[in-house]
Coordinates of C-alpha atoms and ligand atoms in Angstrom, one line a residue:
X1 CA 120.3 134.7 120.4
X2 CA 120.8 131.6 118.3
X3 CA 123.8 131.8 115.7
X4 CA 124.8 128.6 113.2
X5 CA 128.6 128.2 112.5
X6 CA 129.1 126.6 109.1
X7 CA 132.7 125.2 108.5
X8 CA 134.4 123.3 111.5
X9 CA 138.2 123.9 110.0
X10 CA 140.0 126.5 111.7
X11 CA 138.0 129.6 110.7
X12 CA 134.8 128.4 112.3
X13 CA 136.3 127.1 115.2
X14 CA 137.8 130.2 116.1
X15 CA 134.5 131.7 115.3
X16 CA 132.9 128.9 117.8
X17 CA 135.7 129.7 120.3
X18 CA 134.9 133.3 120.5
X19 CA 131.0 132.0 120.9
X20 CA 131.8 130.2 123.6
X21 CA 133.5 132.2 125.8
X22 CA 130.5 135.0 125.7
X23 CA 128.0 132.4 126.3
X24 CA 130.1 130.8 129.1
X25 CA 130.0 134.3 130.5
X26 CA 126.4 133.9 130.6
X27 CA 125.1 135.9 127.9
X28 CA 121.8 134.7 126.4
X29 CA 123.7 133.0 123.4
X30 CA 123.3 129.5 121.7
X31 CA 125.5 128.6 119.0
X32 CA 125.5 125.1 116.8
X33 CA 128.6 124.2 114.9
X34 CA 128.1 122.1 111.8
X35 CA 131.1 120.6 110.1
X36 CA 130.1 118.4 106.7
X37 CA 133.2 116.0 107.3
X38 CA 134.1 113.6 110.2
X39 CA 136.7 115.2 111.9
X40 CA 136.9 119.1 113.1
X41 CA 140.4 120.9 111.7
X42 CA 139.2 121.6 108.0
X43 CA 143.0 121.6 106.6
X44 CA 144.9 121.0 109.8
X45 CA 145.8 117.5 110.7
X46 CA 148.1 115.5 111.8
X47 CA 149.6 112.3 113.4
X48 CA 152.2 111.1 115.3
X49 CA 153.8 108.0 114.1
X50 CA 156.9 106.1 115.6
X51 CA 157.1 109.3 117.2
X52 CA 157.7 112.0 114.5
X53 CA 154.6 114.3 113.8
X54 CA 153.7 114.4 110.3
X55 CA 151.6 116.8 109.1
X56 CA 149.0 116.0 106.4
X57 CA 148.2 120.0 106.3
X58 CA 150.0 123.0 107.0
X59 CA 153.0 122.2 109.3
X60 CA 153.2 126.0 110.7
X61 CA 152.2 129.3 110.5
X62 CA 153.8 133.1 109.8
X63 CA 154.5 134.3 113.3
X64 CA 154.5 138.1 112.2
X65 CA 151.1 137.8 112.2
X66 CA 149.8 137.7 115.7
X67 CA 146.7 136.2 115.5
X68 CA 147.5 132.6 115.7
X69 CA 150.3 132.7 118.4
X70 CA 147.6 134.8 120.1
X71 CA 145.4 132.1 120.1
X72 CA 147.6 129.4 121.4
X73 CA 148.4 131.1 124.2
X74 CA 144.4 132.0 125.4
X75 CA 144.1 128.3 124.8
X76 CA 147.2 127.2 127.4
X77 CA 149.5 126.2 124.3
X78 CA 152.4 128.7 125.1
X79 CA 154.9 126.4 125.9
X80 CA 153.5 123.7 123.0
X81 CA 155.2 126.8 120.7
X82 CA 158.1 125.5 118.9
X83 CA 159.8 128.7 116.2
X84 CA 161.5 127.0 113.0
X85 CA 165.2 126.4 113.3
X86 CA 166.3 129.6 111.4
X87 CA 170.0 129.0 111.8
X88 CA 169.1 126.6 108.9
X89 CA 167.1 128.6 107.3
X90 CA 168.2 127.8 103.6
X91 CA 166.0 126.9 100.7
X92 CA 166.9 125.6 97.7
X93 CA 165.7 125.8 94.0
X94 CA 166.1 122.8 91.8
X95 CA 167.3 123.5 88.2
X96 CA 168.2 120.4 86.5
X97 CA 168.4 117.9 89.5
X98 CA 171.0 120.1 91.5
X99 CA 169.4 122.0 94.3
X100 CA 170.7 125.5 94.4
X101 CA 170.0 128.2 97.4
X102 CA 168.3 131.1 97.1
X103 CA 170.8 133.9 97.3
X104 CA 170.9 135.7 100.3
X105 CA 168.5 139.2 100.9
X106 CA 166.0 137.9 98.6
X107 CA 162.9 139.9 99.8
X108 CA 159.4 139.2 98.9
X109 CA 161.1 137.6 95.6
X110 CA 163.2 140.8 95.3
X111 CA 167.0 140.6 95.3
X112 CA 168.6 143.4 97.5
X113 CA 172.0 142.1 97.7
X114 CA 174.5 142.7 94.8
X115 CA 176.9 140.1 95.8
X116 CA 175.3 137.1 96.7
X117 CA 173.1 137.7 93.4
X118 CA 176.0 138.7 91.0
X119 CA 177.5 135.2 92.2
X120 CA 174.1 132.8 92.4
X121 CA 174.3 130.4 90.2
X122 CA 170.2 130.5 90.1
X123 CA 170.2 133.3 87.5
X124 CA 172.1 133.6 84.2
X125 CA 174.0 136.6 82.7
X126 CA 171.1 138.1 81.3
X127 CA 168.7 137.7 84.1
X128 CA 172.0 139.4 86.3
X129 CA 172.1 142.4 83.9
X130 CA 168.6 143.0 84.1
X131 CA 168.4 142.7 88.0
X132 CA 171.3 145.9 87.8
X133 CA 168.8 147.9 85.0
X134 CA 165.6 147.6 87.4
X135 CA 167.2 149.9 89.4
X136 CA 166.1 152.5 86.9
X137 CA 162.6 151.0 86.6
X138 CA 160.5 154.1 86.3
X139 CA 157.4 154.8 88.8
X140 CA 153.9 153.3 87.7
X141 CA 151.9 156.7 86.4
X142 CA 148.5 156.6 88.9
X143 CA 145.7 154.0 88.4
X144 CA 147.4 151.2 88.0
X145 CA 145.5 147.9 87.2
X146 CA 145.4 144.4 88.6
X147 CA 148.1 142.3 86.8
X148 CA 149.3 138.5 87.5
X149 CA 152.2 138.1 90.1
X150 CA 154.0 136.3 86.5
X151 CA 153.0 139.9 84.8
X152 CA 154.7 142.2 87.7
X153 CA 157.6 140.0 88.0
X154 CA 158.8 139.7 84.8
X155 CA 158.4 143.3 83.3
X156 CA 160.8 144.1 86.4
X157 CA 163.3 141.2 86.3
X158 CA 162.2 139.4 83.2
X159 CA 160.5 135.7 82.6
X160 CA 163.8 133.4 84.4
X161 CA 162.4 135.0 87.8
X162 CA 159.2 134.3 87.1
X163 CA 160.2 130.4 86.0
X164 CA 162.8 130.2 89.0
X165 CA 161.5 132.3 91.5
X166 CA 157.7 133.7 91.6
X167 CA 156.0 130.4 90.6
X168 CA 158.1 127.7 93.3
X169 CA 157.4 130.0 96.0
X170 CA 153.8 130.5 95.6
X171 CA 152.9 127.4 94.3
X172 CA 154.6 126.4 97.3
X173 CA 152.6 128.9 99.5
X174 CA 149.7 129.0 97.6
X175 CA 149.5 125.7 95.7
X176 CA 149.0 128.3 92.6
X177 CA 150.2 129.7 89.5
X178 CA 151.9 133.2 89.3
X179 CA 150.3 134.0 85.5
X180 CA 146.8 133.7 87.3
X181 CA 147.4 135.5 91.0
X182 CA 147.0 138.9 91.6
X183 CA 149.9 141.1 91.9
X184 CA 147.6 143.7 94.4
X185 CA 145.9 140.4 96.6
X186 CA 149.2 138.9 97.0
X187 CA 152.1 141.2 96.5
X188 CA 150.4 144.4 98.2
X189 CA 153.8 145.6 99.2
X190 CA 155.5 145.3 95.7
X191 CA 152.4 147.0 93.8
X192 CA 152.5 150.1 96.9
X193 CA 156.4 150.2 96.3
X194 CA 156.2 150.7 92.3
X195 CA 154.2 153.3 92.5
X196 CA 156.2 155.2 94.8
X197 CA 159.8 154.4 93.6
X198 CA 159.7 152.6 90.5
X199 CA 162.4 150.5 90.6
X200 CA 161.2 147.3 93.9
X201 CA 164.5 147.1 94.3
X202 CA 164.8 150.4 95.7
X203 CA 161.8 150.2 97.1
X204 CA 162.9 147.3 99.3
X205 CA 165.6 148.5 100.2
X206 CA 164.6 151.7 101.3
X207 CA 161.4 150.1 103.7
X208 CA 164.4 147.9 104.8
X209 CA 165.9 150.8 106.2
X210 CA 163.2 152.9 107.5
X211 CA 162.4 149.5 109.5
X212 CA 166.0 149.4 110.8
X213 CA 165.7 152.8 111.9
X214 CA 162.6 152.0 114.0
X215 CA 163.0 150.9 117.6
X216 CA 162.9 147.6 118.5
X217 CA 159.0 146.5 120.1
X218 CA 159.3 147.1 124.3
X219 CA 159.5 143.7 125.6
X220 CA 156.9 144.7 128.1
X221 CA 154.4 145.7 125.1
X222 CA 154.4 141.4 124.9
X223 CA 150.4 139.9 124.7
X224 CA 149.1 140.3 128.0
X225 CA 149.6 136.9 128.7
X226 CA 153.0 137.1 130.5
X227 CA 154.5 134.0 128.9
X228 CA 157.8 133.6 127.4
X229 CA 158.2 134.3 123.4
X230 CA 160.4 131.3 122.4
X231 CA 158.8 131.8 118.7
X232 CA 159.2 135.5 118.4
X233 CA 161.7 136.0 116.8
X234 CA 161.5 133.3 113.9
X235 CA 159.6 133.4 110.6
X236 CA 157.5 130.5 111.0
X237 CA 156.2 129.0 114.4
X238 CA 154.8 125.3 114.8
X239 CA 153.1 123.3 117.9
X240 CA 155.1 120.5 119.7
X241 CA 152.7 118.2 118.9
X242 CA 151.5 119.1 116.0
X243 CA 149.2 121.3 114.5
X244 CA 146.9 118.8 115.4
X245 CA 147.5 120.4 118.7
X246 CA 145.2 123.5 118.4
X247 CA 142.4 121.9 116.3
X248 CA 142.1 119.4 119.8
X249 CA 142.1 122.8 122.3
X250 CA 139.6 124.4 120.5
X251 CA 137.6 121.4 120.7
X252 CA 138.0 121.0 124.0
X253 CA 136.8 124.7 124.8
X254 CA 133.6 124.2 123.1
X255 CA 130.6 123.3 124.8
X256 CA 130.2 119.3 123.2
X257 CA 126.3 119.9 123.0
X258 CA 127.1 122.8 120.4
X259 CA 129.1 120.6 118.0
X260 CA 127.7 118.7 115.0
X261 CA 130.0 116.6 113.0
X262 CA 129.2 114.8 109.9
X263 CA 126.4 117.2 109.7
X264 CA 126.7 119.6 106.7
X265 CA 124.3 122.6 106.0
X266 CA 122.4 121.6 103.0
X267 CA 119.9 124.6 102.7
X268 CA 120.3 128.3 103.9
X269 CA 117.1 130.4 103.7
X270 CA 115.8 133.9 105.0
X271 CA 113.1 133.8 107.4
X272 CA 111.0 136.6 108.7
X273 CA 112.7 135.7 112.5
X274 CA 116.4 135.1 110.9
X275 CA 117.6 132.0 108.2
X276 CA 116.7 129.0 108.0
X277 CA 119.3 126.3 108.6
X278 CA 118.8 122.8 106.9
X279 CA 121.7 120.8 108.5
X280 CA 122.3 117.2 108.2
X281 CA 118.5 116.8 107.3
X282 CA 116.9 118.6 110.7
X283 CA 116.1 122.3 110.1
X284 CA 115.7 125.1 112.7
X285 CA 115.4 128.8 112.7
X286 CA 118.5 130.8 113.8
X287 CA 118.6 134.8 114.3
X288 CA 122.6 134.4 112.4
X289 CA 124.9 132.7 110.7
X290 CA 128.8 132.5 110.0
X291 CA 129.8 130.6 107.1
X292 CA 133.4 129.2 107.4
X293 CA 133.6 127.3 104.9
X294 CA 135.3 127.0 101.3
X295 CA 133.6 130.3 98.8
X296 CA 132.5 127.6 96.3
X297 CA 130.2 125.9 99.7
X298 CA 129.0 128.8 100.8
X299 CA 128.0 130.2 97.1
X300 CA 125.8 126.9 96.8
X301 CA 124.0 127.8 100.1
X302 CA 123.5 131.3 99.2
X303 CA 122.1 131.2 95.2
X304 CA 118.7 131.3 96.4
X305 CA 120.0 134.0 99.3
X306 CA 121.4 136.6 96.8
X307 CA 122.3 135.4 93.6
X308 CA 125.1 138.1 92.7
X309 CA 126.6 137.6 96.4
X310 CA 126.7 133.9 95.0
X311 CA 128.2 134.2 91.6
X312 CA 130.9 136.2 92.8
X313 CA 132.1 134.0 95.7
X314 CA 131.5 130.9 93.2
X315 CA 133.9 132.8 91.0
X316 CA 136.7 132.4 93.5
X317 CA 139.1 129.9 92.1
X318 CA 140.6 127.1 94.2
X319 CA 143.5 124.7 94.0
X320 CA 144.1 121.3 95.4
X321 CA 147.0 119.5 96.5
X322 CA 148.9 116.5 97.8
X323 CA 151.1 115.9 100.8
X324 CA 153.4 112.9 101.2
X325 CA 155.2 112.5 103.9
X326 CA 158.0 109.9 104.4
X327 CA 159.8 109.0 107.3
X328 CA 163.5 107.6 106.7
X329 CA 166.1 106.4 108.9
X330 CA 168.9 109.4 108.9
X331 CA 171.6 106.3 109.1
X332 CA 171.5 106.0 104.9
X333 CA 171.0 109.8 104.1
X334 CA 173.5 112.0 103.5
X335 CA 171.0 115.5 103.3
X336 CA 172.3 118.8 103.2
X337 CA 171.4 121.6 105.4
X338 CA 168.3 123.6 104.9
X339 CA 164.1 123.7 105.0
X340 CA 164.0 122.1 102.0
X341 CA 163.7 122.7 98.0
X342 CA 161.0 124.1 95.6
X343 CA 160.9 122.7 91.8
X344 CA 159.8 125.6 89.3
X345 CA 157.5 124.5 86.7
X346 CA 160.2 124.1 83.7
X347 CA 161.7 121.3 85.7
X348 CA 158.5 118.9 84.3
X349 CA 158.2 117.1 87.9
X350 CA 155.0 116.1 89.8
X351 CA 156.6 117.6 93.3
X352 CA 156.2 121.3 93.5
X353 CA 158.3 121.1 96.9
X354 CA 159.9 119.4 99.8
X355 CA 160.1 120.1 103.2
X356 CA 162.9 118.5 105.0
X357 CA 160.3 118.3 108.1
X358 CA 163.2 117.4 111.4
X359 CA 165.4 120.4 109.8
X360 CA 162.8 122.9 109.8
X361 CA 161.5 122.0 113.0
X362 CA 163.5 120.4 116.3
X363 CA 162.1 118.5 118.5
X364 CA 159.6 117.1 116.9
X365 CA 161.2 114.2 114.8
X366 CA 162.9 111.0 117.3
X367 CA 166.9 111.2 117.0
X368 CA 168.3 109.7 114.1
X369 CA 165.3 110.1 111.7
X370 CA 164.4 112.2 108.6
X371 CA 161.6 113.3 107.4
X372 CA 160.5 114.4 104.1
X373 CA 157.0 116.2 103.6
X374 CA 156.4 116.3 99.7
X375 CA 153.8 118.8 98.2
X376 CA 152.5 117.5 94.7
X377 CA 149.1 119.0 92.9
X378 CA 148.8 122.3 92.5
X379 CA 146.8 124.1 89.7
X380 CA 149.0 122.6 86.7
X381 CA 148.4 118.7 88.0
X382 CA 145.1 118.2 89.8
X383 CA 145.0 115.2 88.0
X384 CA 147.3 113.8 90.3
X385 CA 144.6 113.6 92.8
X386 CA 142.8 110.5 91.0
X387 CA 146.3 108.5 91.3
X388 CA 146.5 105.6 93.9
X389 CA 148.9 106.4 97.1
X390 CA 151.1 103.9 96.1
X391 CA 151.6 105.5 92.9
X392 CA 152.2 109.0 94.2
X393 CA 154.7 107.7 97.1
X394 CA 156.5 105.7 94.0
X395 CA 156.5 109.1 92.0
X396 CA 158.2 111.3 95.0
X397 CA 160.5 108.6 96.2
X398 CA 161.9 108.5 92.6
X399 CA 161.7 111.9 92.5
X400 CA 163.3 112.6 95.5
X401 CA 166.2 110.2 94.3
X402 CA 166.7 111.8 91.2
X403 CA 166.6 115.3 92.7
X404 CA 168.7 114.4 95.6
X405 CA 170.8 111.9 93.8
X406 CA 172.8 108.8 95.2
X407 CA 175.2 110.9 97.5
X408 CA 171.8 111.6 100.0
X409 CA 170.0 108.3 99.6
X410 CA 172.6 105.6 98.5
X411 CA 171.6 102.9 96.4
X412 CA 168.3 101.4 98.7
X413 CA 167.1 103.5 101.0
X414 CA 163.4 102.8 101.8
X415 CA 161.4 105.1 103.9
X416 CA 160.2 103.2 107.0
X417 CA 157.0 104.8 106.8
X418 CA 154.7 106.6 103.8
X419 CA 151.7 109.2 104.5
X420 CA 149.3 110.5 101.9
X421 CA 146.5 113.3 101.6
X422 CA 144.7 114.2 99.3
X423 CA 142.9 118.3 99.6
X424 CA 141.0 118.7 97.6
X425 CA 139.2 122.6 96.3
X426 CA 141.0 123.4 99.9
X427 CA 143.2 126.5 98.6
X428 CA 141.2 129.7 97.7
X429 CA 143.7 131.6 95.0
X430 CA 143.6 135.2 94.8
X431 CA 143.1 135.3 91.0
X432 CA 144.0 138.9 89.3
X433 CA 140.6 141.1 90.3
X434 CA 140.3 139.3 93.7
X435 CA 140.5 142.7 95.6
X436 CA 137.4 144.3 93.5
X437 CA 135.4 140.6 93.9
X438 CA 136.5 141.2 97.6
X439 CA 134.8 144.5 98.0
X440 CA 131.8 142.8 95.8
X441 CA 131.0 140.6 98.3
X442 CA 131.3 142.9 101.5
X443 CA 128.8 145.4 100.0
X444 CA 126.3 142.0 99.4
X445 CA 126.9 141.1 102.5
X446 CA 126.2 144.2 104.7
X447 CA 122.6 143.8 102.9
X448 CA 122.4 140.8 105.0
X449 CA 123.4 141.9 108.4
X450 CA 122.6 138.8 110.3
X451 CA 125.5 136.4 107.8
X452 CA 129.2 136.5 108.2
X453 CA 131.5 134.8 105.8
X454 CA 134.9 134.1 107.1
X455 CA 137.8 131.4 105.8
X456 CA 140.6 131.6 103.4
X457 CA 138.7 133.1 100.6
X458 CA 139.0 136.3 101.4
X459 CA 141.6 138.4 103.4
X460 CA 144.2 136.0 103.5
X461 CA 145.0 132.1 103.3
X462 CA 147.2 131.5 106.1
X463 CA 146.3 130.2 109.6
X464 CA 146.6 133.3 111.0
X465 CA 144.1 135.4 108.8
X466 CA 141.4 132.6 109.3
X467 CA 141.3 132.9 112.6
X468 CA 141.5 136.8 112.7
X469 CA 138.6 136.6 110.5
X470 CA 136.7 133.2 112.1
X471 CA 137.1 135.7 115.4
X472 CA 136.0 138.9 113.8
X473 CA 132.9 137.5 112.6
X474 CA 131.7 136.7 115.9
X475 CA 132.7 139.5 117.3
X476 CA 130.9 141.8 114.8
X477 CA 128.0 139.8 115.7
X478 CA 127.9 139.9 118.9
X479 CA 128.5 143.9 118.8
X480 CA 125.3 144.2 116.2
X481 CA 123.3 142.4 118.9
X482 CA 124.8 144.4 121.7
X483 CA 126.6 141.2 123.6
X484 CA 129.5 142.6 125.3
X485 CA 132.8 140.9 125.0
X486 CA 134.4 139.4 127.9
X487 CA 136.5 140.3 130.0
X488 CA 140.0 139.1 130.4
X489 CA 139.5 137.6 133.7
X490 CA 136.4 136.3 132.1
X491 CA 138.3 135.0 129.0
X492 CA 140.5 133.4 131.7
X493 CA 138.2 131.6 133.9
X494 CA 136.4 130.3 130.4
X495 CA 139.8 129.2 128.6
X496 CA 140.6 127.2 132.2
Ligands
FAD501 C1 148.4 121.1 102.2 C2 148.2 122.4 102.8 C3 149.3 123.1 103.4 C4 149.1 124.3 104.0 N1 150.2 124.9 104.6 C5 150.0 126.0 105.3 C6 151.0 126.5 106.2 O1 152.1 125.9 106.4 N2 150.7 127.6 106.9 C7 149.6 128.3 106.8 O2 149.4 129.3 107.5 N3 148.6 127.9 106.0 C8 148.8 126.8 105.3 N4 147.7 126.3 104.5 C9 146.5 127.1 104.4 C10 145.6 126.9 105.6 O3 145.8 125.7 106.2 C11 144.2 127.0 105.2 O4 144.0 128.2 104.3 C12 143.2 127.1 106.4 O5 143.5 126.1 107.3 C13 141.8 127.2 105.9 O6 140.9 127.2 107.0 P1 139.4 127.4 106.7 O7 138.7 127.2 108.1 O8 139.1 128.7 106.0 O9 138.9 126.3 105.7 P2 139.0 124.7 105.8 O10 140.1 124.2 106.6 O11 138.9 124.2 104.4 O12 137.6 124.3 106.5 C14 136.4 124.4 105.9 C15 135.5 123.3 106.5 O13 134.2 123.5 106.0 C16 133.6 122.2 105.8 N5 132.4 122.3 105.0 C17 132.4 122.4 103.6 N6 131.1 122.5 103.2 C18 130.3 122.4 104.3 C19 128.9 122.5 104.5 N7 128.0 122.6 103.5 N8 128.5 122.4 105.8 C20 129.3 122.2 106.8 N9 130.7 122.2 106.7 C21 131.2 122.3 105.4 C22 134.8 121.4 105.3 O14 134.5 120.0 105.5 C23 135.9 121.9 106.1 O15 136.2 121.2 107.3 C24 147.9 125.0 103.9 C25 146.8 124.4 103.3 C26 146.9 123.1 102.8 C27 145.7 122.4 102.1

């Protein structure tokens, strides 16, 4: 069986991955992965310089969701796993160049604490009172329809949350705009909890306590794997080294014959013995293929494939962004304790958040530096893109100055050293309908039994999700054509 991987970011390269370990196990399998850019990762990348990593992507992922750390560890990263510093764990808002914390037992942008709300200096009097009267909210009669995340928010605690709240968080998440994201795609839990209790407040509160009642995961239920946890416990987990770290492990599983870089698919077509793959000029016949890649790629391949299958993924809107990262000398700062802040839209700035990179992570910035990992872009300032990277480093450094004022930076501090990326169309956003467009393209696509689609389009943006669904794909193909998965002492020997 022959099978072409579009997409060499982290969604095909898990696909790859899974590939390779049933054709290392002998099956009759070949498999050719073709990435359009230079460099395997897609999104993840990143450096180390005067030895602090920077990441020009996604510095981490969620480690609730299993399939990343899972991943690591098959690949021999286990003890690359570093969990983010939660005894810091503070963010902060910025509301007219202070930087204010979120109040604690904010959950899923619901506020389940009375005190440290009543007291936050993050909401006024009105926004307070409100908070109190959700509490009565009534529940959502049956059939409820897809509304914006700005929409859900703001009939339950009114537009400030929205403004303070709902649009940092998941622009900085999302790199999007809560007036165009879908309350069901990305909020599942608060849209479930409505229905049922009216008021998220008590909703949250109540699945808080139902999860306190439950008992605590058996440490010996761990992953099979036998290695220490060190990240289980903490919201986000990172690699030592960099996220850099699995995009090279991957690689390094992979047979080198199967992997094509610079080579992008220009033409899909169906054939009477499978599709026809045009990539990087030479074409050959293959019996399926998994398209990893960005919806609005793989709606050009497929227009001449299945033209509603293509309208709808071309439909899926995406957003770009910026990272800058800086690298100061901690001697001159004075920073306060934290992750770092998000700036809500009213604040008129270009940066829509800061990380404060050695905070959220230890270990993996040298003693006695700092450094700052700036988000700028968005949906509300692609324009940004076009600037030069001197401009946009001048732009955060003054920003940064004016946010964090004279008392962190002094007078002069310069950054010793000043990163920029560009992404550009790299973040799918889970516009209102995005569930329904979702279950469009699943019913196209099981007309076409020999194609896969996975990536961030669909059931989730983070690391995790892509390569739950770069895996899946393969799998499912593999089942249709009656390859039997490996064992684990196979998956062992071919991970070794
Ligand atoms: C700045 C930034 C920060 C982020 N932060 C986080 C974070 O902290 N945690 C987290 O979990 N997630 C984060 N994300 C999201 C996450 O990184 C991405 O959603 C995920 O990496 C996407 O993986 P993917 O394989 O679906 O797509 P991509 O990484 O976009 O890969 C798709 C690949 O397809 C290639 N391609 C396109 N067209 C073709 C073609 N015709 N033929 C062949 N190849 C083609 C592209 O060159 C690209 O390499 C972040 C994303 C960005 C951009």
């Amino acid at each position: 069986m022959r099978i072409a991987v579009g997409g060499g970011g982290i969604a095909g390269l898990a696909a790859a991955f899974e590939l390779e370990k049933i054709r290392r196990q002998g099956a009759d399998l070949e498999y050719a992965l073709f990435e359009a850019g230079d460099r395997l990762g897609g999104s993840l990348a990143s450096d180390i310089v005067e030895g602090a990593v920077l990441e020009r992507g996604p510095d981490s992922f969620l480690t609730e969701k299993p399939a990343a750390m899972e991943l690591c560890r098959e690949l021999g990263l286990g003890d690359q796993l570093v969990p983010s510093n939660d005894s810091e764990r503070k963010t902060y808002i910025v509301i007219r160049n202070r930087l204010v914390p979120l109040p604690d037992g904010l959950m899923f942008l619901v506020p389940t604490k009375l005190l440290p709300t009543a007291f936050s200096p993050l909401f006024s009097l009105g926004t307070k009172a409100r908070m109190a009267m959700e509490l009565l909210h009534p529940p959502t009669p049956n059939g409820y329809k897809d509304e914006s995340v700005a929409a859900l928010v703001e009939r339950h605690y009114g537009y400030e949350v929205v403004d303070r709240l709902a649009d940092p968080l998941l622009s900085g998440i999302y790199g999007g705009d809560a007036a165009q994201l879908s309350a069901r795609a990305v909020l599942p839990r608060l849209v479930e909890m409505e229905s049922q209790y009216g008021s998220l407040t008590r909703g949250m509160l109540a699945s808080h306590r139902q999860a306190r009642r439950r008992p605590p995961p058996s440490a010996a239920a761990g992953d099979g794997t036998g290695s220490a946890r060190p990240a289980r416990s903490a919201l986000f987990t990172t690699l030592h080294g960099g996220m850099q770290q699995l995009v090279d492990a991957l690689t390094a599983r992979l047979n080198p014959a199967s992997v094509h870089v610079s080579t992008p698919i220009n033409a899909l077509e169906r054939d009477p013995d499978g599709w026809r793959v045009d990539a990087g000029g030479f074409v050959s016949i293959y019996d399926a293929v998994i398209l990893a890649l960005p919806a609005w790629a793989a709606a050009a391949l497929l227009g001449g494939v299945d033209a509603q299958l293509s309208e709808d993924l071309a439909a899926i809107p995406y957003s770009s962004s910026i990272t800058v990262n800086l690298i100061y000398d901690q001697a001159g700062l004075n920073l306060p304790e934290g992750f770092g802040f998000l700036v809500p839209p009213s604040e008129n700035r270009a940066m829509l958040a800061c990380t404060f990179a050695h905070h959220k992570f230890l270990g993996r910035t040298p003693p006695g530096k700092a450094v700052f990992r700036a988000f700028l872009g968005g949906m509300r300032n692609e324009a940004l893109l076009a600037e030069p990277d001197s401009a946009l480093a001048a732009i955060v450094r003054r920003e940064l100055r004016e946010i964090l004022g004279e008392e962190v930076f002094g007078t002069f501090a310069e950054p010793e050293h000043v990163q920029v990326s560009r992404w550009r169309r790299a973040m799918a956003q889970y516009a209102v309908g995005h569930k329904e467009r979702i279950q469009r393209i699943a019913a196209r696509v099981k007309t076409l039994p020999s194609l896969r689609l996975a990536g961030n389009a669909y059931d989730g943006i983070g690391i995790p999700d892509c390569i739950r669904l770069g895996r899946q794909a393969a799998r499912e193909l593999m089942a249709d054509a009656a390859i039997a998965p490996p064992t684990a002492s196979q998956v062992s020997s071919a991970v070794s």
